[in-house]
N, CA, C and O of each residue as an XYZ file, in Angstrom:
672
protein
N     284.114     83.067    101.889
C     283.959     84.415    102.407
C     282.671     85.054    101.913
O     282.065     85.856    102.624
N     282.238     84.701    100.680
C     281.008     85.282    100.152
C     279.804     84.890    100.998
O     278.847     85.659    101.082
N     279.822     83.730    101.620
C     278.728     83.296    102.477
C     278.591     84.212    103.688
O     277.473     84.510    104.108
N     279.680     84.652    104.241
C     279.642     85.486    105.449
C     279.264     86.936    105.158
O     278.701     87.604    106.024
N     279.557     87.429    103.974
C     279.281     88.837    103.675
C     277.800     89.201    103.800
O     277.485     90.170    104.491
N     276.872     88.466    103.162
C     275.454     88.825    103.329
C     274.999     88.682    104.779
O     274.197     89.486    105.255
N     275.496     87.677    105.481
C     275.139     87.491    106.873
C     275.615     88.672    107.707
O     274.879     89.167    108.561
N     276.837     89.124    107.467
C     277.379     90.264    108.197
C     276.567     91.523    107.917
O     276.294     92.301    108.831
N     276.181     91.728    106.658
C     275.361     92.891    106.297
C     274.021     92.832    107.029
O     273.563     93.845    107.557
N     273.391     91.661    107.067
C     272.115     91.524    107.770
C     272.259     91.813    109.257
O     271.405     92.474    109.848
N     273.320     91.326    109.855
C     273.542     91.593    111.274
C     273.764     93.077    111.535
O     273.260     93.617    112.520
N     274.512     93.737    110.664
C     274.751     95.169    110.830
C     273.453     95.955    110.657
O     273.189     96.892    111.411
N     272.642     95.577    109.665
C     271.369     96.266    109.462
C     270.430     96.043    110.633
O     269.717     96.962    111.035
N     270.417     94.856    111.180
C     269.562     94.576    112.328
C     269.956     95.431    113.518
O     269.098     95.809    114.317
N     271.228     95.741    113.649
C     271.685     96.582    114.733
C     271.277     98.035    114.584
O     271.332     98.785    115.559
N     270.867     98.457    113.389
C     270.476     99.844    113.141
C     269.014    100.104    113.445
O     268.623    101.261    113.606
N     268.194     99.070    113.530
C     266.786     99.289    113.802
C     266.576     99.417    115.301
O     267.324     98.831    116.083
N     265.560    100.183    115.714
C     265.312    100.326    117.132
C     264.955     98.986    117.753
O     264.368     98.124    117.099
N     265.301     98.822    118.974
C     264.951     97.620    119.702
C     263.874     98.001    120.719
O     264.162     98.184    121.902
N     262.615     98.120    120.240
C     261.568     98.581    121.123
C     261.237     97.553    122.176
O     261.609     96.383    122.092
N     260.539     98.029    123.148
C     260.085     97.146    124.195
C     260.829     97.410    125.484
O     261.852     98.094    125.521
N     260.295     96.862    126.500
C     260.855     96.998    127.830
C     261.382     95.618    128.213
O     260.657     94.627    128.121
N     262.629     95.554    128.636
C     263.234     94.267    128.971
C     262.577     93.668    130.216
O     261.943     94.372    131.001
N     262.740     92.370    130.376
C     262.194     91.697    131.554
C     262.783     92.273    132.837
O     262.079     92.417    133.836
N     264.068     92.602    132.812
C     264.681     93.170    134.018
C     264.103     94.557    134.323
O     263.893     94.896    135.488
N     263.844     95.366    133.273
C     263.204     96.664    133.502
C     261.794     96.473    134.036
O     261.376     97.201    134.936
N     261.056     95.515    133.503
C     259.688     95.266    133.984
C     259.704     94.952    135.476
O     258.869     95.460    136.225
N     260.648     94.120    135.912
C     260.752     93.794    137.338
C     261.173     95.017    138.141
O     260.566     95.334    139.163
N     262.216     95.704    137.675
C     262.746     96.875    138.387
C     261.694     97.976    138.524
O     261.604     98.622    139.568
N     260.908     98.188    137.486
C     259.911     99.265    137.489
C     258.594     98.824    138.117
O     257.693     99.647    138.280
N     258.456     97.542    138.476
C     257.240     97.043    139.101
C     256.046     97.042    138.154
O     254.932     97.378    138.557
N     256.272     96.665    136.893
C     255.204     96.702    135.898
C     254.312     95.473    135.996
O     254.749     94.385    136.372
N     253.060     95.679    135.649
C     252.081     94.600    135.611
C     251.535     94.505    134.190
O     251.519     95.511    133.482
N     251.094     93.346    133.756
C     250.641     93.182    132.368
C     249.251     93.769    132.132
O     248.253     93.047    132.162
N     249.190     95.076    131.898
C     247.921     95.776    131.677
C     247.729     96.089    130.190
O     246.627     95.940    129.663
N     248.804     96.526    129.508
C     248.738     96.934    128.099
C     249.073     95.741    127.205
O     250.016     94.996    127.469
N     248.287     95.576    126.145
C     248.573     94.515    125.164
C     248.382     95.074    123.753
O     247.638     96.031    123.540
N     249.066     94.458    122.807
C     248.862     94.721    121.373
C     249.045     96.188    120.976
O     248.277     96.703    120.164
N     250.038     96.859    121.530
C     250.301     98.267    121.208
C     251.104     98.334    119.917
O     252.216     97.810    119.848
N     250.543     98.982    118.885
C     251.230     99.071    117.588
C     250.593    100.150    116.723
O     249.419    100.477    116.891
N     251.389    100.712    115.781
C     250.797    101.619    114.798
C     249.904    100.821    113.842
O     249.983     99.594    113.788
N     249.064    101.521    113.096
C     248.096    100.847    112.231
C     248.738    100.016    111.120
O     248.075     99.127    110.588
N     249.980    100.259    110.749
C     250.673     99.424    109.748
C     251.563     98.379    110.406
O     252.361     97.728    109.731
N     251.432     98.216    111.696
C     252.225     97.236    112.424
C     253.549     97.820    112.888
O     254.005     98.854    112.400
N     254.149     97.128    113.843
C     255.425     97.591    114.385
C     256.458     97.695    113.273
O     256.622     96.772    112.476
N     257.157     98.831    113.225
C     258.162     99.059    112.198
C     257.582     99.514    110.871
O     258.311     99.607    109.883
N     256.272     99.802    110.826
C     255.636    100.242    109.588
C     256.263    101.519    109.052
O     256.759    102.351    109.811
N     256.232    101.661    107.749
C     256.813    102.839    107.097
C     255.704    103.807    106.714
O     254.675    103.409    106.168
N     255.929    105.091    107.010
C     254.966    106.152    106.735
C     255.684    107.297    106.044
O     256.773    107.700    106.452
N     255.063    107.815    104.996
C     255.611    108.993    104.324
C     255.277    110.230    105.145
O     254.319    110.249    105.918
N     256.091    111.260    104.957
C     255.840    112.521    105.650
C     254.429    113.005    105.332
O     253.962    112.883    104.200
N     253.766    113.545    106.326
C     252.402    114.093    106.262
C     251.316    113.021    106.208
O     250.136    113.359    106.112
N     251.684    111.721    106.267
C     250.666    110.677    106.353
C     250.147    110.589    107.780
O     250.842    110.943    108.732
N     248.915    110.112    107.912
C     248.313    109.929    109.228
C     248.730    108.585    109.804
O     248.925    107.609    109.080
N     248.861    108.561    111.120
C     249.173    107.309    111.803
C     248.278    107.193    113.034
O     248.014    108.176    113.726
N     247.822    105.980    113.289
C     246.982    105.688    114.443
C     247.671    104.589    115.248
O     248.383    103.757    114.686
N     247.463    104.586    116.553
C     248.054    103.591    117.444
C     246.938    102.879    118.192
O     246.106    103.523    118.830
N     246.918    101.558    118.118
C     245.908    100.764    118.813
C     246.552    100.003    119.958
O     247.739     99.682    119.927
N     245.744     99.724    120.966
C     246.211     98.982    122.134
C     245.002     98.486    122.908
O     243.881     98.952    122.701
N     245.240     97.543    123.793
C     244.200     97.005    124.662
C     244.640     97.173    126.106
O     245.800     96.939    126.446
N     243.699     97.582    126.952
C     243.934     97.677    128.393
C     243.116     96.582    129.085
O     241.942     96.388    128.771
N     243.736     95.874    130.020
C     243.013     94.827    130.740
C     242.225     95.391    131.918
O     241.396     94.688    132.496
N     242.472     96.646    132.282
C     241.706     97.294    133.346
C     241.686     98.798    133.096
O     242.551     99.318    132.391
N     240.706     99.504    133.669
C     240.630    100.954    133.451
C     241.807    101.667    134.099
O     242.405    101.168    135.052
N     242.133    102.851    133.563
C     243.224    103.634    134.137
C     243.534    104.832    133.269
O     242.701    105.275    132.480
N     244.737    105.351    133.421
C     245.192    106.559    132.735
C     246.374    106.212    131.847
O     247.286    105.504    132.275
N     246.366    106.704    130.616
C     247.472    106.422    129.707
C     248.061    107.719    129.159
O     247.373    108.723    128.974
N     249.347    107.650    128.914
C     250.106    108.747    128.322
C     250.903    108.160    127.169
O     251.497    107.088    127.295
N     250.915    108.870    126.041
C     251.649    108.426    124.858
C     252.777    109.404    124.587
O     252.548    110.600    124.409
N     254.005    108.881    124.557
C     255.209    109.688    124.352
C     255.959    109.147    123.146
O     256.034    107.934    122.948
N     256.516    110.049    122.336
C     257.335    109.620    121.212
C     258.762    110.128    121.383
O     258.996    111.186    121.968
N     259.703    109.356    120.863
C     261.097    109.784    120.776
C     261.510    109.624    119.321
O     261.600    108.508    118.809
N     261.761    110.756    118.656
C     262.149    110.740    117.249
C     263.583    110.273    117.076
O     264.321    110.119    118.049
N     263.970    110.050    115.821
C     265.316    109.558    115.524
C     266.397    110.539    115.967
O     267.550    110.139    116.127
N     266.057    111.815    116.169
C     267.046    112.788    116.653
C     267.000    112.952    118.174
O     267.596    113.886    118.710
N     266.297    112.052    118.877
C     266.181    112.007    120.337
C     265.233    113.049    120.926
O     265.187    113.213    122.145
N     264.479    113.753    120.089
C     263.492    114.697    120.594
C     262.283    113.929    121.105
O     261.741    113.069    120.410
N     261.862    114.250    122.332
C     260.682    113.600    122.894
C     259.512    114.570    122.928
O     259.677    115.765    123.171
N     258.336    114.032    122.680
C     257.109    114.817    122.680
C     256.009    113.974    123.319
O     255.880    112.787    123.020
N     255.226    114.579    124.189
C     254.059    113.915    124.757
C     252.882    114.160    123.819
O     252.476    115.305    123.621
N     252.335    113.099    123.243
C     251.199    113.214    122.330
C     249.870    113.196    123.072
O     248.932    113.891    122.680
N     249.781    112.421    124.121
C     248.585    112.326    124.966
C     249.056    112.230    126.405
O     250.068    111.590    126.691
N     248.318    112.871    127.318
C     248.726    112.832    128.732
C     247.520    112.549    129.610
O     246.491    113.215    129.504
N     247.656    111.554    130.479
C     246.641    111.229    131.485
C     245.242    111.071    130.903
O     244.280    111.619    131.441
N     245.124    110.331    129.816
C     243.817    110.084    129.224
C     243.164    108.931    129.994
O     243.694    107.821    130.031
N     242.032    109.200    130.595
C     241.326    108.173    131.358
C     240.536    107.292    130.402
O     239.729    107.782    129.612
N     240.779    105.977    130.481
C     240.141    105.032    129.570
C     239.628    103.810    130.329
O     240.222    103.400    131.326
N     238.521    103.228    129.856
C     238.054    101.970    130.442
C     238.891    100.813    129.901
O     239.687    100.984    128.977
N     238.698     99.655    130.482
C     239.330     98.449    129.944
C     238.782     98.209    128.541
O     237.639     98.559    128.247
N     239.600     97.610    127.678
C     239.157     97.287    126.329
C     240.114     97.789    125.270
O     241.227     98.224    125.566
N     239.656     97.720    124.019
C     240.466     98.100    122.853
C     240.294     99.586    122.576
O     239.180    100.108    122.622
N     241.419    100.279    122.283
C     241.412    101.722    122.039
C     242.335    102.064    120.880
O     243.241    101.299    120.549
N     242.097    103.222    120.266
C     242.945    103.746    119.202
C     243.204    105.216    119.471
O     242.274    105.984    119.716
N     244.483    105.608    119.424
C     244.872    107.028    119.507
C     245.187    107.521    118.117
O     245.804    106.785    117.346
N     244.789    108.746    117.750
C     243.981    109.612    118.579
C     242.557    109.061    118.694
O     242.069    108.362    117.807
N     241.914    109.394    119.802
C     240.557    108.929    120.049
C     239.599    109.525    119.021
O     239.790    110.655    118.570
N     238.595    108.786    118.661
C     237.592    109.281    117.712
C     236.883    110.511    118.262
O     236.353    111.314    117.494
N     236.867    110.666    119.582
C     236.209    111.825    120.202
C     237.097    113.061    120.223
O     236.625    114.161    120.512
N     238.386    112.888    119.918
C     239.291    114.047    119.849
C     238.978    114.808    118.572
O     238.948    114.226    117.488
N     238.748    116.091    118.698
C     238.358    116.901    117.545
C     239.301    118.078    117.354
O     239.858    118.612    118.313
N     239.465    118.465    116.110
C     240.129    119.725    115.775
C     239.210    120.465    114.816
O     238.084    120.022    114.587
N     239.644    121.543    114.267
C     238.786    122.345    113.400
C     238.352    121.583    112.144
O     237.313    121.899    111.565
N     239.130    120.585    111.715
C     238.805    119.828    110.503
C     238.053    118.529    110.798
O     237.758    117.775    109.871
N     237.746    118.259    112.030
C     237.080    117.006    112.381
C     237.900    116.264    113.412
O     238.353    116.857    114.391
N     238.099    114.958    113.200
C     238.853    114.155    114.156
C     240.321    114.564    114.165
O     240.918    114.816    113.119
N     240.880    114.623    115.344
C     242.310    114.911    115.475
C     243.116    113.788    114.823
O     242.671    112.641    114.780
N     244.293    114.123    114.320
C     245.157    113.125    113.697
C     246.595    113.350    114.140
O     246.973    114.448    114.548
N     247.379    112.298    114.050
C     248.826    112.411    114.201
C     249.379    112.349    112.789
O     249.133    111.388    112.061
N     250.119    113.368    112.407
C     250.759    113.391    111.096
C     252.240    113.103    111.257
O     252.870    113.578    112.202
N     252.795    112.330    110.341
C     254.226    112.031    110.361
C     254.968    113.276    109.879
O     254.689    113.809    108.805
N     255.918    113.726    110.699
C     256.711    114.918    110.397
C     258.191    114.577    110.527
O     258.542    113.568    111.139
N     259.078    115.426    109.948
C     260.514    115.170    110.086
C     260.909    115.148    111.560
O     260.233    115.736    112.405
N     261.994    114.473    111.851
C     263.021    113.938    110.967
C     262.640    112.572    110.414
O     261.798    111.868    110.972
N     263.278    112.216    109.311
C     263.117    110.888    108.743
C     263.793    109.877    109.649
O     264.680    110.214    110.432
N     263.365    108.651    109.532
C     263.980    107.579    110.306
C     263.017    107.007    111.329
O     261.848    107.387    111.374
N     263.512    106.092    112.150
C     262.651    105.420    113.123
C     262.297    106.332    114.295
O     263.111    107.138    114.744
N     261.069    106.185    114.775
C     260.602    106.867    115.984
C     260.034    105.824    116.927
O     259.323    104.909    116.512
N     260.358    105.975    118.198
C     259.838    105.093    119.242
C     258.594    105.729    119.851
O     258.491    106.951    119.958
N     257.659    104.883    120.244
C     256.452    105.341    120.926
C     256.292    104.508    122.180
O     256.336    103.278    122.139
N     256.107    105.192    123.290
C     255.980    104.525    124.575
C     254.618    104.873    125.160
O     254.277    106.046    125.313
N     253.850    103.847    125.484
C     252.545    104.006    126.108
C     252.698    103.686    127.588
O     253.133    102.595    127.957
N     252.337    104.646    128.431
C     252.492    104.510    129.878
C     251.117    104.390    130.527
O     250.236    105.212    130.273
N     250.932    103.387    131.348
C     249.672    103.170    132.054
C     249.892    103.383    133.552
O     250.877    102.909    134.118
N     248.967    104.098    134.182
C     248.951    104.222    135.641
C     247.507    104.107    136.113
O     246.577    104.437    135.377
N     247.325    103.638    137.342
C     245.972    103.510    137.874
C     245.452    104.833    138.439
O     244.263    104.953    138.734
N     246.320    105.814    138.590
C     245.950    107.163    139.036
C     246.597    108.158    138.074
O     247.601    107.829    137.440
N     246.042    109.373    137.950
C     246.677    110.338    137.047
C     248.088    110.691    137.522
O     248.318    110.885    138.716
N     249.022    110.771    136.585
C     250.387    111.189    136.919
C     250.401    112.703    137.093
O     249.669    113.417    136.407
N     251.223    113.187    137.999
C     251.205    114.614    138.314
C     252.394    115.384    137.758
O     252.323    116.609    137.656
N     253.485    114.714    137.394
C     254.684    115.421    136.953
C     254.601    115.769    135.472
O     254.764    114.897    134.619
N     254.352    117.023    135.168
C     254.214    117.473    133.783
C     255.537    117.942    133.183
O     255.576    118.309    132.008
N     256.597    117.939    133.943
C     257.892    118.440    133.454
C     258.721    117.359    132.773
O     259.826    117.633    132.306
N     258.209    116.149    132.711
C     258.958    115.049    132.118
C     258.761    114.991    130.608
O     257.790    115.528    130.074
N     259.691    114.337    129.934
C     259.629    114.073    128.490
C     259.638    115.358    127.670
O     258.801    115.535    126.785
N     260.558    116.234    127.952
C     260.693    117.468    127.171
C     262.102    117.551    126.605
O     263.081    117.306    127.310
N     262.195    117.898    125.328
C     263.500    118.111    124.709
C     264.128    116.827    124.218
O     263.461    115.809    124.030
N     265.435    116.904    124.014
C     266.191    115.746    123.527
C     266.693    114.954    124.728
O     267.310    115.501    125.642
N     266.414    113.656    124.701
C     266.798    112.777    125.801
C     267.597    111.599    125.271
O     267.308    111.074    124.195
N     268.591    111.191    126.024
C     269.281    109.943    125.714
C     268.348    108.792    126.092
O     267.328    109.005    126.748
N     268.697    107.588    125.682
C     267.895    106.424    126.042
C     267.822    106.277    127.563
O     266.761    105.964    128.104
N     268.937    106.500    128.252
C     268.963    106.400    129.704
C     268.057    107.451    130.335
O     267.335    107.157    131.288
N     268.090    108.674    129.809
C     267.216    109.729    130.333
C     265.744    109.403    130.057
O     264.881    109.648    130.900
N     265.464    108.851    128.875
C     264.100    108.452    128.530
C     263.589    107.428    129.546
O     262.447    107.508    129.999
N     264.441    106.474    129.894
C     264.073    105.466    130.893
C     263.905    106.084    132.280
O     262.981    105.714    133.005
N     264.773    107.010    132.661
C     264.635    107.682    133.968
C     263.343    108.488    134.033
O     262.656    108.478    135.054
N     263.011    109.183    132.954
C     261.753    109.933    132.914
C     260.566    108.981    133.041
O     259.592    109.280    133.732
N     260.654    107.832    132.367
C     259.586    106.839    132.450
C     259.417    106.358    133.887
O     258.296    106.292    134.391
N     260.523    106.022    134.547
C     260.459    105.577    135.940
C     259.858    106.651    136.831
O     259.009    106.353    137.671
N     260.283    107.885    136.662
C     259.761    108.986    137.476
C     258.270    109.178    137.228
O     257.512    109.430    138.164
N     257.848    109.060    135.979
C     256.438    109.210    135.632
C     255.596    108.151    136.338
O     254.518    108.450    136.852
N     256.084    106.925    136.363
C     255.340    105.805    136.936
C     255.370    105.764    138.458
O     254.547    105.085    139.072
N     256.295    106.473    139.070
C     256.568    106.309    140.499
C     255.387    106.607    141.415
O     255.337    106.069    142.522
N     254.443    107.433    141.005
C     253.315    107.771    141.870
C     252.168    106.783    141.832
O     251.181    106.963    142.545
N     252.271    105.753    141.025
C     251.167    104.795    140.870
C     251.542    103.436    141.445
O     252.685    102.994    141.329
N     250.569    102.781    142.065
C     250.799    101.425    142.560
C     250.679    100.398    141.448
O     251.374     99.382    141.455
N     249.790    100.665    140.484
C     249.604     99.772    139.345
C     250.084    100.529    138.116
O     249.618    101.633    137.833
N     251.028     99.922    137.384
C     251.637    100.619    136.232
C     252.123     99.614    135.199
O     252.441     98.464    135.504
N     252.166    100.101    133.962
C     252.671     99.272    132.877
C     253.226    100.188    131.785
O     252.892    101.371    131.725
N     254.069     99.629    130.931
C     254.660    100.350    129.807
C     254.699     99.404    128.615
O     255.030     98.226    128.748
N     254.358     99.938    127.454
C     254.510     99.187    126.207
C     255.203    100.113    125.218
O     255.014    101.329    125.258
N     255.994     99.541    124.344
C     256.721    100.344    123.362
C     256.599     99.728    121.981
O     256.551     98.507    121.832
N     256.551    100.595    120.966
C     256.531    100.170    119.578
C     257.309    101.196    118.770
O     257.816    102.171    119.324
N     257.405    100.983    117.474
C     258.103    101.965    116.636
C     257.543    101.948    115.221
O     256.899    100.991    114.790
N     257.811    103.040    114.519
C     257.469    103.189    113.111
C     258.576    103.993    112.460
O     259.432    104.555    113.144
N     258.557    104.047    111.132
C     259.631    104.767    110.431
C     259.065    105.788    109.475
O     258.180    105.482    108.676
N     259.581    107.013    109.558
C     259.221    108.087    108.626
C     260.162    107.998    107.429
O     261.384    107.991    107.581
N     259.571    107.931    106.235
C     260.356    107.806    105.001
C     259.913    108.895    104.009
O     258.867    109.521    104.182
N     260.724    109.101    102.980
C     260.344    110.083    101.944
C     259.384    109.485    100.958
O     258.959    110.163    100.022
């Protein structure tokens, strides 16, 4: 029985971590094309960040287009961090080095709640027009419906997802 206990604990812990990414069936259903690659926070997928630490997200686009970055916190609150940013093909990091605030380059700071947060990068070949999406607390199903609605106006579209964890 002692052999099964650690295995059971590992399986239970694995079930508590977010399962980022878009399934193959969702990719087919949503009509996604392989445009986004290597989307991850600077400490890698699942990286741990203390509150008030800066985080950057890197990704590669195989063709030019428009990207939107959305987060879903552990309490299901969604926030749009970037919307309809026009980018050429190639490697990019959010926030962009050209984004400025009063202190210099814009940054994303890790804020409460503690726990895992999902980040979804949405690519479209034309700017998305629906600005009412991704507001408030959403269930996973609602998050997916908002994603589908966001992508619906584009002929070429892709989605990539990653996650990080806010810790004390």
